[in-house]
């Protein structure tokens, strides 16, 4: 069964720092990996989707990389801002599922202080 | 930009009551999913649905749960006899294709069972 782990569980940094959030998964047979943002009590906002054949994706200040063979992904946030404060979730779409079941990590709770 | 919508945003019910959570997927999407997140825990897959049939369900999705696409736009999750442990945020998602494609999530329905 696919297990997704995210490290660290929480991170508190001053504004302007560059950050790296880590995600690991146990089974490399995936279709893709998706990073989400979740604000307290709210839904899931998709940030980046990396297909299994890709190595990285970029959107603005966000860059996500994928090393499928080692079962790892990182989300790099450049020049962090207080508005980036949220929980960041990593999810993998397992090849063993019929229609694309997502397995989520517990998330990294990020606080960026001014 | 098209969005997945869910109603109600918050539902409070008594143990043993039936609840129906409603979702309107993005209009040209064909694949539908339900996930749930118990407070402080991971987002967990419940069920996937295509062509008016359940494609895959998790061990959580027992006989108390059912899904339906009653018309061309709505997708519902019914819990027949709610338990305290059903209290969670329930997310609907849809996708234009299966497997390797991005899933688009709704804002969620917070279900509180008292």
PDB file of C-alpha atoms in Angstrom, chain A:
ATOM      1  CA  UNK A   1       0.000   0.000   0.000  1.00  0.00           C
ATOM      2  CA  UNK A   2       1.290   3.450  -0.900  1.00  0.00           C
ATOM      3  CA  UNK A   3       2.475   5.524   2.046  1.00  0.00           C
ATOM      4  CA  UNK A   4       3.276   9.220   1.718  1.00  0.00           C
ATOM      5  CA  UNK A   5       5.393  11.012   4.293  1.00  0.00           C
ATOM      6  CA  UNK A   6       6.097  14.731   4.552  1.00  0.00           C
ATOM      7  CA  UNK A   7       8.953  16.337   6.410  1.00  0.00           C
ATOM      8  CA  UNK A   8       9.018  18.600   8.320  1.00  0.00           C
ATOM      9  CA  UNK A   9       5.582  18.492   9.928  1.00  0.00           C
ATOM     10  CA  UNK A  10       5.839  22.192  10.721  1.00  0.00           C
ATOM     11  CA  UNK A  11       8.092  25.037   9.702  1.00  0.00           C
ATOM     12  CA  UNK A  12       8.254  28.623  10.933  1.00  0.00           C
ATOM     13  CA  UNK A  13      10.445  31.098   9.070  1.00  0.00           C
ATOM     14  CA  UNK A  14      10.897  34.849   8.644  1.00  0.00           C
ATOM     15  CA  UNK A  15       9.680  36.497   5.498  1.00  0.00           C
ATOM     16  CA  UNK A  16      12.051  36.360   2.549  1.00  0.00           C
ATOM     17  CA  UNK A  17      13.568  32.939   3.211  1.00  0.00           C
ATOM     18  CA  UNK A  18      13.788  30.262   0.557  1.00  0.00           C
ATOM     19  CA  UNK A  19      12.167  27.024   1.713  1.00  0.00           C
ATOM     20  CA  UNK A  20      12.252  23.352   0.873  1.00  0.00           C
ATOM     21  CA  UNK A  21       9.408  21.015   1.763  1.00  0.00           C
ATOM     22  CA  UNK A  22       9.968  17.294   1.395  1.00  0.00           C
ATOM     23  CA  UNK A  23       7.689  14.461   0.368  1.00  0.00           C
ATOM     24  CA  UNK A  24       8.517  10.774   0.091  1.00  0.00           C
ATOM     25  CA  UNK A  25       6.443   7.846  -1.122  1.00  0.00           C
ATOM     26  CA  UNK A  26       6.979   4.124  -0.806  1.00  0.00           C
ATOM     27  CA  UNK A  27       5.892   2.817  -4.217  1.00  0.00           C
ATOM     28  CA  UNK A  28       7.472   4.396  -7.283  1.00  0.00           C
ATOM     29  CA  UNK A  29       4.687   3.109  -9.573  1.00  0.00           C
ATOM     30  CA  UNK A  30       2.839   6.402  -9.823  1.00  0.00           C
ATOM     31  CA  UNK A  31       1.135   8.377 -12.590  1.00  0.00           C
ATOM     32  CA  UNK A  32       1.863  11.755 -11.102  1.00  0.00           C
ATOM     33  CA  UNK A  33       2.454  13.756  -7.953  1.00  0.00           C
ATOM     34  CA  UNK A  34       0.486  16.819  -6.959  1.00  0.00           C
ATOM     35  CA  UNK A  35       1.234  19.555  -4.426  1.00  0.00           C
ATOM     36  CA  UNK A  36      -1.699  21.287  -2.738  1.00  0.00           C
ATOM     37  CA  UNK A  37      -2.142  24.198  -0.406  1.00  0.00           C
ATOM     38  CA  UNK A  38      -4.740  24.055   2.370  1.00  0.00           C
ATOM     39  CA  UNK A  39      -5.702  27.056   4.463  1.00  0.00           C
ATOM     40  CA  UNK A  40      -7.221  26.362   7.913  1.00  0.00           C
ATOM     41  CA  UNK A  41     -10.710  24.887   7.609  1.00  0.00           C
ATOM     42  CA  UNK A  42     -10.664  25.289   3.844  1.00  0.00           C
ATOM     43  CA  UNK A  43     -10.429  23.179   0.709  1.00  0.00           C
ATOM     44  CA  UNK A  44      -7.476  22.037  -1.350  1.00  0.00           C
ATOM     45  CA  UNK A  45      -5.872  24.372  -3.851  1.00  0.00           C
ATOM     46  CA  UNK A  46      -3.742  22.628  -6.445  1.00  0.00           C
ATOM     47  CA  UNK A  47      -0.321  24.234  -6.821  1.00  0.00           C
ATOM     48  CA  UNK A  48       1.650  21.983  -9.140  1.00  0.00           C
ATOM     49  CA  UNK A  49       1.207  18.653 -10.903  1.00  0.00           C
ATOM     50  CA  UNK A  50       4.256  16.659 -12.016  1.00  0.00           C
ATOM     51  CA  UNK A  51       3.735  13.717 -14.333  1.00  0.00           C
ATOM     52  CA  UNK A  52       5.825  10.612 -13.654  1.00  0.00           C
ATOM     53  CA  UNK A  53       7.893  11.267 -16.800  1.00  0.00           C
ATOM     54  CA  UNK A  54       8.804  14.788 -15.687  1.00  0.00           C
ATOM     55  CA  UNK A  55      11.569  15.931 -13.368  1.00  0.00           C
ATOM     56  CA  UNK A  56      10.202  19.305 -12.324  1.00  0.00           C
ATOM     57  CA  UNK A  57       7.479  21.898 -12.684  1.00  0.00           C
ATOM     58  CA  UNK A  58       7.521  25.606 -11.952  1.00  0.00           C
ATOM     59  CA  UNK A  59       4.804  28.120 -11.202  1.00  0.00           C
ATOM     60  CA  UNK A  60       5.847  31.591 -10.126  1.00  0.00           C
ATOM     61  CA  UNK A  61       7.874  31.326  -6.906  1.00  0.00           C
ATOM     62  CA  UNK A  62       7.160  27.592  -6.636  1.00  0.00           C
ATOM     63  CA  UNK A  63       9.269  24.820  -8.061  1.00  0.00           C
ATOM     64  CA  UNK A  64       8.560  21.149  -7.535  1.00  0.00           C
ATOM     65  CA  UNK A  65      10.919  18.328  -8.412  1.00  0.00           C
ATOM     66  CA  UNK A  66      10.293  14.611  -8.682  1.00  0.00           C
ATOM     67  CA  UNK A  67      12.728  11.718  -8.373  1.00  0.00           C
ATOM     68  CA  UNK A  68      10.444   8.787  -8.971  1.00  0.00           C
ATOM     69  CA  UNK A  69      13.071   6.081  -8.608  1.00  0.00           C
ATOM     70  CA  UNK A  70      13.989   7.211  -5.111  1.00  0.00           C
ATOM     71  CA  UNK A  71      10.385   8.039  -4.187  1.00  0.00           C
ATOM     72  CA  UNK A  72      10.991  11.699  -3.406  1.00  0.00           C
ATOM     73  CA  UNK A  73       9.660  15.103  -4.282  1.00  0.00           C
ATOM     74  CA  UNK A  74      10.555  18.550  -3.042  1.00  0.00           C
ATOM     75  CA  UNK A  75       8.614  21.780  -3.164  1.00  0.00           C
ATOM     76  CA  UNK A  76      10.843  24.829  -3.265  1.00  0.00           C
ATOM     77  CA  UNK A  77       9.293  28.178  -2.287  1.00  0.00           C
ATOM     78  CA  UNK A  78      11.395  31.193  -3.152  1.00  0.00           C
ATOM     79  CA  UNK A  79      11.314  34.470  -1.231  1.00  0.00           C
ATOM     80  CA  UNK A  80       8.590  33.375   1.176  1.00  0.00           C
ATOM     81  CA  UNK A  81       5.826  35.802   2.176  1.00  0.00           C
ATOM     82  CA  UNK A  82       3.351  35.838   5.090  1.00  0.00           C
ATOM     83  CA  UNK A  83       0.616  35.001   2.584  1.00  0.00           C
ATOM     84  CA  UNK A  84       2.341  31.660   1.956  1.00  0.00           C
ATOM     85  CA  UNK A  85       1.368  30.562   5.469  1.00  0.00           C
ATOM     86  CA  UNK A  86      -0.745  27.420   5.064  1.00  0.00           C
ATOM     87  CA  UNK A  87      -0.471  23.646   5.141  1.00  0.00           C
ATOM     88  CA  UNK A  88       1.161  22.122   2.077  1.00  0.00           C
ATOM     89  CA  UNK A  89       0.045  18.647   1.083  1.00  0.00           C
ATOM     90  CA  UNK A  90       1.722  16.199  -1.247  1.00  0.00           C
ATOM     91  CA  UNK A  91      -0.355  13.532  -3.013  1.00  0.00           C
ATOM     92  CA  UNK A  92       0.615  10.731  -5.385  1.00  0.00           C
ATOM     93  CA  UNK A  93      -1.632   9.046  -7.930  1.00  0.00           C
ATOM     94  CA  UNK A  94      -0.935   5.357  -7.680  1.00  0.00           C
ATOM     95  CA  UNK A  95      -0.686   3.182 -10.802  1.00  0.00           C
ATOM     96  CA  UNK A  96      -2.377   0.374  -8.937  1.00  0.00           C
ATOM     97  CA  UNK A  97      -5.699   2.175  -8.879  1.00  0.00           C
ATOM     98  CA  UNK A  98      -8.383   2.033 -11.530  1.00  0.00           C
ATOM     99  CA  UNK A  99      -9.274   5.689 -11.997  1.00  0.00           C
ATOM    100  CA  UNK A 100      -6.433   7.399 -10.197  1.00  0.00           C
ATOM    101  CA  UNK A 101      -6.712   7.248  -6.448  1.00  0.00           C
ATOM    102  CA  UNK A 102      -4.672   9.893  -4.636  1.00  0.00           C
ATOM    103  CA  UNK A 103      -2.658   9.085  -1.520  1.00  0.00           C
ATOM    104  CA  UNK A 104      -1.936  12.101   0.649  1.00  0.00           C
ATOM    105  CA  UNK A 105       0.741  12.954   3.159  1.00  0.00           C
ATOM    106  CA  UNK A 106      -0.080  14.627   6.477  1.00  0.00           C
ATOM    107  CA  UNK A 107       1.266  17.925   5.239  1.00  0.00           C
ATOM    108  CA  UNK A 108       3.790  20.542   6.290  1.00  0.00           C
ATOM    109  CA  UNK A 109       2.312  23.436   8.260  1.00  0.00           C
ATOM    110  CA  UNK A 110       4.169  26.553   7.159  1.00  0.00           C
ATOM    111  CA  UNK A 111       4.187  29.842   9.048  1.00  0.00           C
ATOM    112  CA  UNK A 112       5.953  32.820   7.497  1.00  0.00           C
ATOM    113  CA  UNK A 113       6.250  35.757   9.877  1.00  0.00           C
ATOM    114  CA  UNK A 114       6.898  39.366   8.855  1.00  0.00           C
TER     115      UNK A 114
END
